mmCIF file of C-alpha atoms and ligand atoms in Angstrom:
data_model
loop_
_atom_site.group_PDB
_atom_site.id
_atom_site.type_symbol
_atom_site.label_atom_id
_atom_site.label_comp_id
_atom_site.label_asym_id
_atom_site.label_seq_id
_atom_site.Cartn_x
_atom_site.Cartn_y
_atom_site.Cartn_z
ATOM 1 C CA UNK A 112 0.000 0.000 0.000
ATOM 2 C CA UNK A 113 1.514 3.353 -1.312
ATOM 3 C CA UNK A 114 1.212 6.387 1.470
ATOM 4 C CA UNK A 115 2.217 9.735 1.282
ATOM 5 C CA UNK A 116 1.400 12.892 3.133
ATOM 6 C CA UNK A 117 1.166 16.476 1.856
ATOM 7 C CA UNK A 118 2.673 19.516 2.831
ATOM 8 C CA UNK A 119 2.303 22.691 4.125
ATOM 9 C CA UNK A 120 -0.623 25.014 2.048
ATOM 10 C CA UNK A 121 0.638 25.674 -1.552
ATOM 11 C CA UNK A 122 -1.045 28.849 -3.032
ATOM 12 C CA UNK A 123 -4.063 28.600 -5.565
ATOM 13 C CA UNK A 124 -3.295 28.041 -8.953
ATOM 14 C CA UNK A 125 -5.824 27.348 -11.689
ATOM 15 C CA UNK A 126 -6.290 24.274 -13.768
ATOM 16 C CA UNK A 127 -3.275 22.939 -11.772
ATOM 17 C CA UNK A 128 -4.815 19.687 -11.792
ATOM 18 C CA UNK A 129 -5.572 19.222 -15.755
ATOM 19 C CA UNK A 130 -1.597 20.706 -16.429
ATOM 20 C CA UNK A 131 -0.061 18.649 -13.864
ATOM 21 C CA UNK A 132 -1.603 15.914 -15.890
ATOM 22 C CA UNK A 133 -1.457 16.339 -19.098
ATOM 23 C CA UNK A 134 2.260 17.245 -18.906
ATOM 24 C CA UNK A 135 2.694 14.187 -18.190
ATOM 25 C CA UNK A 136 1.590 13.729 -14.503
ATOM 26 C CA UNK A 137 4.505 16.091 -13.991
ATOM 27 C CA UNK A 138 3.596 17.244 -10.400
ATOM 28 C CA UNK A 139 6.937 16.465 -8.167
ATOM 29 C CA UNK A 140 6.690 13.446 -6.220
ATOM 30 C CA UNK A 141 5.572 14.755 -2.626
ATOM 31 C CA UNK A 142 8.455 14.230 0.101
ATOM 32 C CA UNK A 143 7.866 15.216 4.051
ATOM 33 C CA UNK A 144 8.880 18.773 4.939
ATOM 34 C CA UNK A 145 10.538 20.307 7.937
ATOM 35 C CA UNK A 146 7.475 22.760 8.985
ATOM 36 C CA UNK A 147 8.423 26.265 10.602
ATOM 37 C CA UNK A 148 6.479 26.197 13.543
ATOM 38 C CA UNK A 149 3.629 28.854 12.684
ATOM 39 C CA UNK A 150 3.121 26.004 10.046
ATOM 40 C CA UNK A 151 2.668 23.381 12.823
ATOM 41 C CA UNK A 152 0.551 25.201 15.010
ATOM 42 C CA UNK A 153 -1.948 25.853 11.681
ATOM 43 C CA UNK A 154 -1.365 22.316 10.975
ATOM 44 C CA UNK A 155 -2.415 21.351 14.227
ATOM 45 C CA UNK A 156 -5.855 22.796 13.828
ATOM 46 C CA UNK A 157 -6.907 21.627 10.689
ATOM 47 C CA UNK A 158 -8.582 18.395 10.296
ATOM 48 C CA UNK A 159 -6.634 15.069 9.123
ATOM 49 C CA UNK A 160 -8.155 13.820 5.907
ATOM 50 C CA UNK A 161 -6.951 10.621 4.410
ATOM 51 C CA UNK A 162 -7.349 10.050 0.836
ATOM 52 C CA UNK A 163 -8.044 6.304 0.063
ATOM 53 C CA UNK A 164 -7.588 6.358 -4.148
ATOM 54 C CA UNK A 165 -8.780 2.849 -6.320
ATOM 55 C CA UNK A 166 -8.804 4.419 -9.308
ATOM 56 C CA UNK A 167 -11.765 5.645 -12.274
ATOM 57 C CA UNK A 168 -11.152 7.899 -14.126
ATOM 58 C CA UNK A 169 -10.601 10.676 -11.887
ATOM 59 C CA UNK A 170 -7.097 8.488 -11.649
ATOM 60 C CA UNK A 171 -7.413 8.208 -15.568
ATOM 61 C CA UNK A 172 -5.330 9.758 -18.540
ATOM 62 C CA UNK A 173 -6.138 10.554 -21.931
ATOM 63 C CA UNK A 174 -3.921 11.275 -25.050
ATOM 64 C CA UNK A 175 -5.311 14.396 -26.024
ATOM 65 C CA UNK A 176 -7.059 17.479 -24.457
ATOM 66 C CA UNK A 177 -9.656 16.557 -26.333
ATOM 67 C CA UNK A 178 -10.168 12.981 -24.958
ATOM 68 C CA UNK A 179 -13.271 13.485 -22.340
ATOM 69 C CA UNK A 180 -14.723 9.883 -23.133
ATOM 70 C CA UNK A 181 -11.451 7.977 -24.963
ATOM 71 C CA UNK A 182 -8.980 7.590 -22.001
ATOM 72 C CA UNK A 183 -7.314 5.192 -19.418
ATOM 73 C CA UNK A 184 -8.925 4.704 -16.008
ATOM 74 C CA UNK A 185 -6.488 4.250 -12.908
ATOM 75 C CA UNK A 186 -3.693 5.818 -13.970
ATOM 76 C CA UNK A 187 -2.447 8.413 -11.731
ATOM 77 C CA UNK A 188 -1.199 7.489 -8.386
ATOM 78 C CA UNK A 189 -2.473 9.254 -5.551
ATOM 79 C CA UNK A 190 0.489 11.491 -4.504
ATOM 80 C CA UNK A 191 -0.433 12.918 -8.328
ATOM 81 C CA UNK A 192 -3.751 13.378 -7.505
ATOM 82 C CA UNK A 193 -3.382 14.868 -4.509
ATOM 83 C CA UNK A 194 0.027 17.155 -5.598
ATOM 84 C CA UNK A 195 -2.602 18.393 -8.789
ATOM 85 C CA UNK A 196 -5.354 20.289 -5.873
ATOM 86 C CA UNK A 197 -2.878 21.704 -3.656
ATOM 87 C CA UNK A 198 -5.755 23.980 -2.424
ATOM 88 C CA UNK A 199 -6.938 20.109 -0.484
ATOM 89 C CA UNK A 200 -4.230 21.767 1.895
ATOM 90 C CA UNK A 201 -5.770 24.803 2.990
ATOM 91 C CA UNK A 202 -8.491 22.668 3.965
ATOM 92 C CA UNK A 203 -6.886 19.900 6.188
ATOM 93 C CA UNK A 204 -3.943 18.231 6.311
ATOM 94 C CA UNK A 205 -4.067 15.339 3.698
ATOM 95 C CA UNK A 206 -2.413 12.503 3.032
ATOM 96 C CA UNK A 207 -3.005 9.767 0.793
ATOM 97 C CA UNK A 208 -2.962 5.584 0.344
ATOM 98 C CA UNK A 209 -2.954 3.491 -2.996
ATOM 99 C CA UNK A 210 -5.623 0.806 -1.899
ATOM 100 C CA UNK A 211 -6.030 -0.444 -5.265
ATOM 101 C CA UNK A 212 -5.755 1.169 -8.962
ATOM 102 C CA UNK A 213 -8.631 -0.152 -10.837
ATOM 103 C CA UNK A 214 -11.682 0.717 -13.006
ATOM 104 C CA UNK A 215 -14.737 0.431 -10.358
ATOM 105 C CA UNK A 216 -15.977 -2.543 -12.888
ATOM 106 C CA UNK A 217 -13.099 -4.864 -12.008
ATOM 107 C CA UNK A 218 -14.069 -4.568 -8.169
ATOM 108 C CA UNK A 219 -14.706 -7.706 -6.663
ATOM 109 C CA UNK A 220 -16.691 -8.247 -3.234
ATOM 110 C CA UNK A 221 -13.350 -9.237 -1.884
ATOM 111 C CA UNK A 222 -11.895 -5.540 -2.506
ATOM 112 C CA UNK A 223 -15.132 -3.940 -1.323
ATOM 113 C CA UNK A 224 -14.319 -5.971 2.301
ATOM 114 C CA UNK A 225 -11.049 -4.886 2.077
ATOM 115 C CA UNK A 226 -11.678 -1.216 1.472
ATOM 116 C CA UNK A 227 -14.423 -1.058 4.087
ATOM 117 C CA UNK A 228 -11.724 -2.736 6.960
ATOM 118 C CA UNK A 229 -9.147 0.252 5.484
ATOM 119 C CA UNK A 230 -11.677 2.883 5.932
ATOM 120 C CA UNK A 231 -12.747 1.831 9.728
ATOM 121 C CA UNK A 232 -9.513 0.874 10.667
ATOM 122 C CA UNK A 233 -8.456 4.896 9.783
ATOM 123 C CA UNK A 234 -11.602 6.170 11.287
ATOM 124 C CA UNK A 235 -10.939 4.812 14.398
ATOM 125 C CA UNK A 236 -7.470 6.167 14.965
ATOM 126 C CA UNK A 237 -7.973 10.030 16.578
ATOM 127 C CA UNK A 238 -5.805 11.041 13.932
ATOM 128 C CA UNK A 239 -7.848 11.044 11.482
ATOM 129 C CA UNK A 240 -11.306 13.143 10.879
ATOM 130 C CA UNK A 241 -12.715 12.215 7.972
ATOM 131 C CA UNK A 242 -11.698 9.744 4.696
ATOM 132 C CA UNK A 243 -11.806 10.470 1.117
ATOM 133 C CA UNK A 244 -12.612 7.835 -1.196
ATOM 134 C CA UNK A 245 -11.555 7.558 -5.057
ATOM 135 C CA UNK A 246 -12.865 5.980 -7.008
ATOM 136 C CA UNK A 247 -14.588 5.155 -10.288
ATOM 137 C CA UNK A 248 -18.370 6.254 -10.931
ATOM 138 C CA UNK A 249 -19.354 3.133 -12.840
ATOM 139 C CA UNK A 250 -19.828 1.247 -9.092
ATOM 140 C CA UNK A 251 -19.185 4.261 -7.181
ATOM 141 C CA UNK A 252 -22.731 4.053 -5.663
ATOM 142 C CA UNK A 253 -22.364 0.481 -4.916
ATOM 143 C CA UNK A 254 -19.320 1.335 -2.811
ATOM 144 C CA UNK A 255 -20.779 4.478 -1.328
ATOM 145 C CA UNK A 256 -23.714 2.356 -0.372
ATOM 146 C CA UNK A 257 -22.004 -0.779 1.457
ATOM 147 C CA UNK A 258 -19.555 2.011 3.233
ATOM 148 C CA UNK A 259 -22.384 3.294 4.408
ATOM 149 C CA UNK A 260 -23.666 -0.112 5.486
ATOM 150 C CA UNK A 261 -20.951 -1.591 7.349
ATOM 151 C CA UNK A 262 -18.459 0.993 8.702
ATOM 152 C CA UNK A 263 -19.242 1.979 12.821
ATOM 153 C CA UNK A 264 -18.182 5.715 12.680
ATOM 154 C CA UNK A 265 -19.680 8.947 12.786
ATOM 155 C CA UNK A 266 -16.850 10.616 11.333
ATOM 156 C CA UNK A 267 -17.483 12.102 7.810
ATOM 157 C CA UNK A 268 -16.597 9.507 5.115
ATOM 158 C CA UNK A 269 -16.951 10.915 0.658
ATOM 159 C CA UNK A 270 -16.727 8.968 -1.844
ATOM 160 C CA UNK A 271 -15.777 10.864 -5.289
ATOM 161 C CA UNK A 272 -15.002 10.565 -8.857
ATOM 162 C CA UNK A 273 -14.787 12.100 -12.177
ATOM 163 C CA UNK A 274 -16.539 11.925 -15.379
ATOM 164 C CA UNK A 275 -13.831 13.073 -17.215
ATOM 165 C CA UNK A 276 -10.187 12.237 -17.044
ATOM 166 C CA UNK A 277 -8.144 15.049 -15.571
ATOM 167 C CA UNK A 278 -5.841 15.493 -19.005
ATOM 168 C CA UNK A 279 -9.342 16.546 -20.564
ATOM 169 C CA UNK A 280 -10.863 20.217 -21.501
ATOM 170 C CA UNK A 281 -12.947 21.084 -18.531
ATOM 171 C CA UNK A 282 -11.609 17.790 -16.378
ATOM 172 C CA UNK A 283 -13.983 17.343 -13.204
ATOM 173 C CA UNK A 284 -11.907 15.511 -11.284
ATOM 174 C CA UNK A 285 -9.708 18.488 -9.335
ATOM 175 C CA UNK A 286 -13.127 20.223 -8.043
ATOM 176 C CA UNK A 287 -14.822 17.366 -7.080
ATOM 177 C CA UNK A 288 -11.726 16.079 -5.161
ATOM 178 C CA UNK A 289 -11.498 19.464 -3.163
ATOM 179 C CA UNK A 290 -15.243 19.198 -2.371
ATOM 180 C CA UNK A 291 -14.763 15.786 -1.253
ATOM 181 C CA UNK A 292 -11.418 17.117 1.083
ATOM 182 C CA UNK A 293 -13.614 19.786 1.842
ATOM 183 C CA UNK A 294 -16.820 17.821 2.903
ATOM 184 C CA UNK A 295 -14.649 15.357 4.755
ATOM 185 C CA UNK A 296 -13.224 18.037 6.911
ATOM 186 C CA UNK A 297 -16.176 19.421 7.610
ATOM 187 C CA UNK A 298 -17.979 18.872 11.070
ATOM 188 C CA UNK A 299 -21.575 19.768 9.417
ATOM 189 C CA UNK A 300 -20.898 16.124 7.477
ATOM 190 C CA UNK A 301 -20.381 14.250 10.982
ATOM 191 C CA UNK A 302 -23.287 11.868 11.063
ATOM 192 C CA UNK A 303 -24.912 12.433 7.809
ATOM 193 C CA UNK A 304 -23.573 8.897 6.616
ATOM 194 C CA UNK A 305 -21.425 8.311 3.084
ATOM 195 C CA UNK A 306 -21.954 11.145 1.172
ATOM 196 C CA UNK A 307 -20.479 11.510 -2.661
ATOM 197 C CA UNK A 308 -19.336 14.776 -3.828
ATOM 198 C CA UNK A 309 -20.121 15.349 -7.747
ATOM 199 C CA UNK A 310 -20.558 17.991 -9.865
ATOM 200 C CA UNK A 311 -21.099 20.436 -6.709
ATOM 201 C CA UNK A 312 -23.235 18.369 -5.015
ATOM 202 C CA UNK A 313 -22.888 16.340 -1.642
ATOM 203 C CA UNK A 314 -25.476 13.266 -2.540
ATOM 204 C CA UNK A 315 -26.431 10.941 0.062
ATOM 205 C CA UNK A 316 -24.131 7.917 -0.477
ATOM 206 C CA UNK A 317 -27.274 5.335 0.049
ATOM 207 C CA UNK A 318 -29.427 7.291 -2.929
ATOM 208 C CA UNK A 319 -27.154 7.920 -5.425
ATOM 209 C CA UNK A 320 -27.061 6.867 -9.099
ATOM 210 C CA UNK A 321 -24.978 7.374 -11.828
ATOM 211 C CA UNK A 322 -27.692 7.920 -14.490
ATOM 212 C CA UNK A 323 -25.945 8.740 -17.199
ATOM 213 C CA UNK A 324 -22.137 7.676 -18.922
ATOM 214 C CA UNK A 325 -20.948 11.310 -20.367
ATOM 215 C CA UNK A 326 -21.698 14.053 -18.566
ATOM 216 C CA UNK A 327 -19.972 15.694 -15.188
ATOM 217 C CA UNK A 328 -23.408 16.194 -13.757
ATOM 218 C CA UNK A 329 -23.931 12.014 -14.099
ATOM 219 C CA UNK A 330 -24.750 11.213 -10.234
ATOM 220 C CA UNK A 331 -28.774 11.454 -9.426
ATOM 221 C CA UNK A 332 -30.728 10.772 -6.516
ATOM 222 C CA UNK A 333 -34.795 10.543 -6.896
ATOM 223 C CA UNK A 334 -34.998 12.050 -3.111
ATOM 224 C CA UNK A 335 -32.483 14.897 -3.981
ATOM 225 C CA UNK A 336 -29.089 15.628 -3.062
ATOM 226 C CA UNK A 337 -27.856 16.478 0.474
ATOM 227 C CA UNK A 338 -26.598 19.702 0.052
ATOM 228 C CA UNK A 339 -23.346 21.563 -1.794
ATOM 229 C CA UNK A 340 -20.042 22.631 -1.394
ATOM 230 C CA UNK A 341 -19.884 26.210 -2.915
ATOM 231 C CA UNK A 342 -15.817 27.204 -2.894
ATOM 232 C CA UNK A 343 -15.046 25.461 0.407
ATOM 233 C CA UNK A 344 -17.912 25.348 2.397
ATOM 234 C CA UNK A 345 -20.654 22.734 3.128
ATOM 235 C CA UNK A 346 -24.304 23.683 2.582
ATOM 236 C CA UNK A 347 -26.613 20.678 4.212
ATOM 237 C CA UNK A 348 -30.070 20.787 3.341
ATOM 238 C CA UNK A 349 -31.429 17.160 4.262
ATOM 239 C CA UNK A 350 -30.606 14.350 5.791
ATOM 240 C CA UNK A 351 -30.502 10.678 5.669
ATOM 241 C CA UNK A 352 -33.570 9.065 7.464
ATOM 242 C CA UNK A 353 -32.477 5.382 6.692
ATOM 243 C CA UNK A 354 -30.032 3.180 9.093
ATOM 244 C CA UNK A 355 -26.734 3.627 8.297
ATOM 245 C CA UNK A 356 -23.118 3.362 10.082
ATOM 246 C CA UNK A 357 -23.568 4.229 13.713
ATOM 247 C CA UNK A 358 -27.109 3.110 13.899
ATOM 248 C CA UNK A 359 -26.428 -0.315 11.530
ATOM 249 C CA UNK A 360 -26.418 -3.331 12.572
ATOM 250 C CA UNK A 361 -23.901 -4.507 10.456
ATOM 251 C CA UNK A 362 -19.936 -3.845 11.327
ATOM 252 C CA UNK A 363 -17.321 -4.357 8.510
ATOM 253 C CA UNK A 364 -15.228 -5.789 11.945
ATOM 254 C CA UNK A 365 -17.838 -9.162 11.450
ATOM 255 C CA UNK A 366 -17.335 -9.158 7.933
ATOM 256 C CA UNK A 367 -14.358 -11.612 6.183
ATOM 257 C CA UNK A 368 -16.732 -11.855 2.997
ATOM 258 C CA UNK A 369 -19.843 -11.791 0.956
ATOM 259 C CA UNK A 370 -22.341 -14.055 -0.115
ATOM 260 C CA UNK A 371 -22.967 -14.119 -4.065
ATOM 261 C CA UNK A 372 -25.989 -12.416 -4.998
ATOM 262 C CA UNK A 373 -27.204 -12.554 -8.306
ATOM 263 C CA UNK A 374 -28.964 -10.076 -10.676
ATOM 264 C CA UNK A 375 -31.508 -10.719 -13.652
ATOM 265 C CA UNK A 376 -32.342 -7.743 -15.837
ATOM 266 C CA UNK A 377 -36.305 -7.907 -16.583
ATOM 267 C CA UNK A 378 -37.053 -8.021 -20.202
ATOM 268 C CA UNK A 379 -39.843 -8.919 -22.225
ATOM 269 C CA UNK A 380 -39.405 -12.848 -23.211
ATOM 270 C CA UNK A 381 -37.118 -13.772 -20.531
ATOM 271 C CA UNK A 382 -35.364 -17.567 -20.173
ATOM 272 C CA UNK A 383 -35.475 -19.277 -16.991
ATOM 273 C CA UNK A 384 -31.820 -21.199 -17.532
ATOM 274 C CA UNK A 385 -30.493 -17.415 -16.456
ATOM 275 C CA UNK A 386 -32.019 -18.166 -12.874
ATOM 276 C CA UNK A 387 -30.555 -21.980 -12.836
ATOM 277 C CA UNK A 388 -27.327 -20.265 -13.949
ATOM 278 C CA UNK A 389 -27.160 -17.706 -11.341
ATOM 279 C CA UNK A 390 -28.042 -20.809 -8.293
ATOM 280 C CA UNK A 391 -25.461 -23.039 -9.920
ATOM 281 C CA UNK A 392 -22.869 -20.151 -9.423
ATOM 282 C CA UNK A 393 -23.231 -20.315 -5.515
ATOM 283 C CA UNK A 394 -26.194 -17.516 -5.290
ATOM 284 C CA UNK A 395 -27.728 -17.584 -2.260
ATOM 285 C CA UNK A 396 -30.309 -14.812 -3.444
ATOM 286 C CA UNK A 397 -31.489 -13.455 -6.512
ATOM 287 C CA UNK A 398 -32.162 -9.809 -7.284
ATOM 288 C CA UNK A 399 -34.901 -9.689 -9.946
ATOM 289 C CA UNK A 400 -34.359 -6.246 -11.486
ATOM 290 C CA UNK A 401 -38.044 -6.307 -12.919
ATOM 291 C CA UNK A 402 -40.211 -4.428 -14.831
ATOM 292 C CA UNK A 403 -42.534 -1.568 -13.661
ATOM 293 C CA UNK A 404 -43.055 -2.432 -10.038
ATOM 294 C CA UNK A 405 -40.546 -5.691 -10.402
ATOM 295 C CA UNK A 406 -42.715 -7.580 -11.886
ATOM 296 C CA UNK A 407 -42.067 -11.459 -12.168
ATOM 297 C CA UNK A 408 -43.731 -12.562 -15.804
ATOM 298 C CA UNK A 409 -46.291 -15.203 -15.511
ATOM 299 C CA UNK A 410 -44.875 -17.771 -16.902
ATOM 300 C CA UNK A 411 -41.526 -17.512 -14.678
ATOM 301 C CA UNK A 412 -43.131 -17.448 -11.170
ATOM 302 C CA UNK A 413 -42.771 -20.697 -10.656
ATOM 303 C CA UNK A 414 -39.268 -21.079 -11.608
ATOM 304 C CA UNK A 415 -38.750 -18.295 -8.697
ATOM 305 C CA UNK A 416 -41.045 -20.400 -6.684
ATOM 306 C CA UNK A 417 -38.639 -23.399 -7.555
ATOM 307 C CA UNK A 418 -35.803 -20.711 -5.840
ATOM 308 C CA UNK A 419 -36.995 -20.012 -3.206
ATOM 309 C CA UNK A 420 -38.200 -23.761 -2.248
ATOM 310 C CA UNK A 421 -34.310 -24.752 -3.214
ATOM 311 C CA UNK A 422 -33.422 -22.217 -0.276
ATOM 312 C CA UNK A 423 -32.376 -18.924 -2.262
ATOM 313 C CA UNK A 424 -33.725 -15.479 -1.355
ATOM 314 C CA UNK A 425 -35.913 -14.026 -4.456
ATOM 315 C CA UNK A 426 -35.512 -10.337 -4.214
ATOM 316 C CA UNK A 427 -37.728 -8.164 -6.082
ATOM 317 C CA UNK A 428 -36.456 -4.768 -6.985
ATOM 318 C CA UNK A 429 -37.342 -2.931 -10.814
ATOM 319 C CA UNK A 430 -35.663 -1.591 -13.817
ATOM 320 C CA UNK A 431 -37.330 1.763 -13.476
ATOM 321 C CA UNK A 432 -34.729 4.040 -12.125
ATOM 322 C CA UNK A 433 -37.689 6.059 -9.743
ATOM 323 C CA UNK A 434 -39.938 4.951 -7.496
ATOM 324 C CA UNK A 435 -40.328 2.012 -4.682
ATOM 325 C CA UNK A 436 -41.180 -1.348 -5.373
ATOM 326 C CA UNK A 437 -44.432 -1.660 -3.575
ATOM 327 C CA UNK A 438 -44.661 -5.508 -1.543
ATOM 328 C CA UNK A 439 -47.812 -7.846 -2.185
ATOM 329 C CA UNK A 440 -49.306 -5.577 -5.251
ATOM 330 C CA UNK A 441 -49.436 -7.064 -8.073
ATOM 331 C CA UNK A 442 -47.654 -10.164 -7.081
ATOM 332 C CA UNK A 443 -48.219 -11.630 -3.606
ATOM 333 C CA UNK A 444 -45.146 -11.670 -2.214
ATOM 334 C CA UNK A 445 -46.303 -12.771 1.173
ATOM 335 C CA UNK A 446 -47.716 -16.220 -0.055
ATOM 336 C CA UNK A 447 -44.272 -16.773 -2.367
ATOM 337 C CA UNK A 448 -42.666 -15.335 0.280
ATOM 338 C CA UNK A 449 -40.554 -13.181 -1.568
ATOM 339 C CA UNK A 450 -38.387 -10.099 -0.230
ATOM 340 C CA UNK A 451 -39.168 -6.369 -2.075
ATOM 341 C CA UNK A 452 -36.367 -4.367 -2.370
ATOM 342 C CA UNK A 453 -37.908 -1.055 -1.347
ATOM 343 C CA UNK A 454 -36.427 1.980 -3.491
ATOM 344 C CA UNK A 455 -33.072 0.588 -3.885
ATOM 345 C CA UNK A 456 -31.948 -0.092 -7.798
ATOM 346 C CA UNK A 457 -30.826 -3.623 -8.217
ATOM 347 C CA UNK A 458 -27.391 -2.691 -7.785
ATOM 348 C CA UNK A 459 -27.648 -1.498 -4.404
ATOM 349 C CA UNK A 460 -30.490 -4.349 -3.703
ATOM 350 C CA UNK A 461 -27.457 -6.773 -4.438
ATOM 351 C CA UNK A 462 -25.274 -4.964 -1.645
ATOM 352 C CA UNK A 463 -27.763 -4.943 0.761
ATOM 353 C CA UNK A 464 -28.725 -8.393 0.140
ATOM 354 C CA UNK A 465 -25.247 -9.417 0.487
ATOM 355 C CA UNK A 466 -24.880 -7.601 3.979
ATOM 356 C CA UNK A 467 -27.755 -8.800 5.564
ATOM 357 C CA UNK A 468 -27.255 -12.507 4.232
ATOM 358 C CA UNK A 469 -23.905 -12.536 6.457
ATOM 359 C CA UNK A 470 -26.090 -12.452 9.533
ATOM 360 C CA UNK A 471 -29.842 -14.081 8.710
ATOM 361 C CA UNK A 472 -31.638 -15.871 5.703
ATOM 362 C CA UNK A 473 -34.932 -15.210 7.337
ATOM 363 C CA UNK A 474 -36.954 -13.648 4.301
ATOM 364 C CA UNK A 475 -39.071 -11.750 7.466
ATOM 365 C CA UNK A 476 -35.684 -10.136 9.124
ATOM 366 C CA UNK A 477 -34.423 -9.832 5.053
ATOM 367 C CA UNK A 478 -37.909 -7.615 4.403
ATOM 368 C CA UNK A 479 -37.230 -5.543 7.651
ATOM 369 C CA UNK A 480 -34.071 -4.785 6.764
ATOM 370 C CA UNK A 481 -34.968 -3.528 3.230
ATOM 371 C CA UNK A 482 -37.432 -1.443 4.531
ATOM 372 C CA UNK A 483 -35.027 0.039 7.386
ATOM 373 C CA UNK A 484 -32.018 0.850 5.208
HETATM 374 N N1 LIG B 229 -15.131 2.917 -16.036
HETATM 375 C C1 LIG B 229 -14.687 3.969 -15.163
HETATM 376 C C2 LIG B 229 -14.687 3.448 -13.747
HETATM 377 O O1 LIG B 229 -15.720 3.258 -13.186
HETATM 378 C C3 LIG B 229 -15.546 5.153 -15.330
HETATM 379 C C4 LIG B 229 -15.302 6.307 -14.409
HETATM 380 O O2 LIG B 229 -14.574 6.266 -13.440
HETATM 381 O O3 LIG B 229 -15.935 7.362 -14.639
HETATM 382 O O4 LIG B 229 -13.646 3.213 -13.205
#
């Protein structure tokens, strides 16, 4: 694991973070300072933020300015990344660790466990005050969501990427980094669970989707974001009514690894061999991304019948990116006794799924838990 720690405040200097990239990541390699002592005593009063970087594209390089979509993910190491926004500095004192350097479609449950035992092991130490998380936006909100699942702390914890690599025109990357520093430092965020810091926004960590593959202003949440961060302070406007971190009942310290949960996308004309697939894998529940209000088609409910006799947890969550899958409406989930996965999208049905299965099967506990968090 890579570490490095940043200096002393370096003064503001615009589109640092795009240059330092494109010319090559070029940014000197960061190496500890003597500070005067002024400089310790302001250091002493600042926050500690650690940066924990996996990669995405706001670690990604392009060969050309004009590159916003055609690029590398996880390229830049985090000493880069952090030496690019030296304005993270006026802000807390930062310091950074390579947990992986990745796309967020390679992760695997495994690294999810081991990211979420990095970021409570940190938040317990009274050095640190809040963690930054980097990483891609294609499973951002997967990640976002389980942190907010599993990790016992209070402290702030932001989750951030970038549509656009940071050798592109108009990179996001360097602004959404300082409002993640920013947010993480900030003792307005203490509580107010994983939060994810795009395009100006602080989104709640549990709500957020990535709704669309171009644009900076990509991350969504049907309920509406949390707040903003408008040049370097925290505007909170809601909060998080769900279970999450201190009030969870799940600890990442109980957690070695994940059951496989499975997903099948609703369609028109579906086969059932998907389903057999997905149990012959090792599933031990099955997240039916439906249509409309996760509807099962007719002539499939007994093959999830079949599932659920066999011991697997049938999950019903929908395609539709808004709304809340409503239990025992259209389909009687009581009698098939089948689990509704509240508002959550399928990808974030799978996480929770996956949490909860580490401590019951019960398909009454499962229901209470997707209606509590
Ligand atoms: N595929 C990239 C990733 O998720 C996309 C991004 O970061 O925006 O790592």
């Amino acid at each position: 694991m890579f570490s490095c720690r940043s200096g002393a405040a370096l003064p503001l200097r615009g589109a640092v973070f795009a240059l330092a990239l494109a010319s090559g990541f070029g940014a000197a390699p960061l190496v500890a300072r003597e500070m005067p002592e002024a400089g310790a005593a302001a250091a002493a009063k600042k926050p500690n933020v650690v940066i924990l970087a996996t990669g995405g594209t706001i670690a990604g390089a392009g060969a050309d300015a004009a590159n916003s979509a055609t690029y590398t993910a996880a390229k830049v190491p985090v000493d880069k990344l952090i030496a690019a926004v030296p304005q993270v500095n006026t802000i807390a004192n930062v310091r950074g660790e390579q947990v992986f350097q990745i796309a967020s479609e390679s992760f695997t449950d495994a690294q999810l466990v081991q990211l979420g035992k990095r970021v409570s092991q940190l938040l317990k130490q009274d050095d640190v005050d809040g963690v930054v998380v980097t990483h891609g936006t294609d499973t951002l909100e997967e990640t976002a969501f389980f942190l907010d699942l599993v990790v016992k702390s209070d402290k702030p914890i932001v989750v951030v990427g970038s549509m656009r690599p940071g050798t592109a025109i108009s990179a996001d990357g360097a602004l959404n980094l300082l409002d993640a520093v920013t947010v993480a430092a900030s003792k307005e965020a203490i509580g107010q669970g994983v939060t994810v810091t795009m395009n100006d926004y602080i989104q709640c960590g549990r709500d957020v989707n990535k709704r669309t593959n171009i644009v900076p202003s990509a991350f969504y949440s049907q309920w509406g974001p949390l707040g903003m961060v408008v040049e370097g302070k925290t505007y909170f406007f809601r909060s998080l009514t769900k279970r999450h971190n201190m009030s969870s009942e799940f600890d990442i310290d109980q957690i070695d690894s994940l059951p496989l949960v499975g997903i099948v996308y609703g369609s028109g004309n579906m086969i059932p061999g998907v389903y057999d697939a997905e149990l012959q894998a090792g599933a031990k529940a099955i997240v039916n991304a439906g249509t409309g209000n996760g509807s099962v088609p007719g002539y499939l409910v007994d093959k999830l019948k079949d599932i659920r006799s066999k011991g697997a947890i049938v999950i019903r969550s929908s395609r539709v990116p808004d709304g809340f899958v409503l239990r025992n409406a259209e389909q009687p989930d009581d009698k098939y006794d089948w689990v509704v996965a509240h508002d959550l999208n399928p990808a974030k049905a799978k996480i929770l799924a996956a949490v909860a299965l580490t401590k019951t099967s019960d398909t009454k506990e499962l229901q209470r838990i997707f209606w509590e968090y």
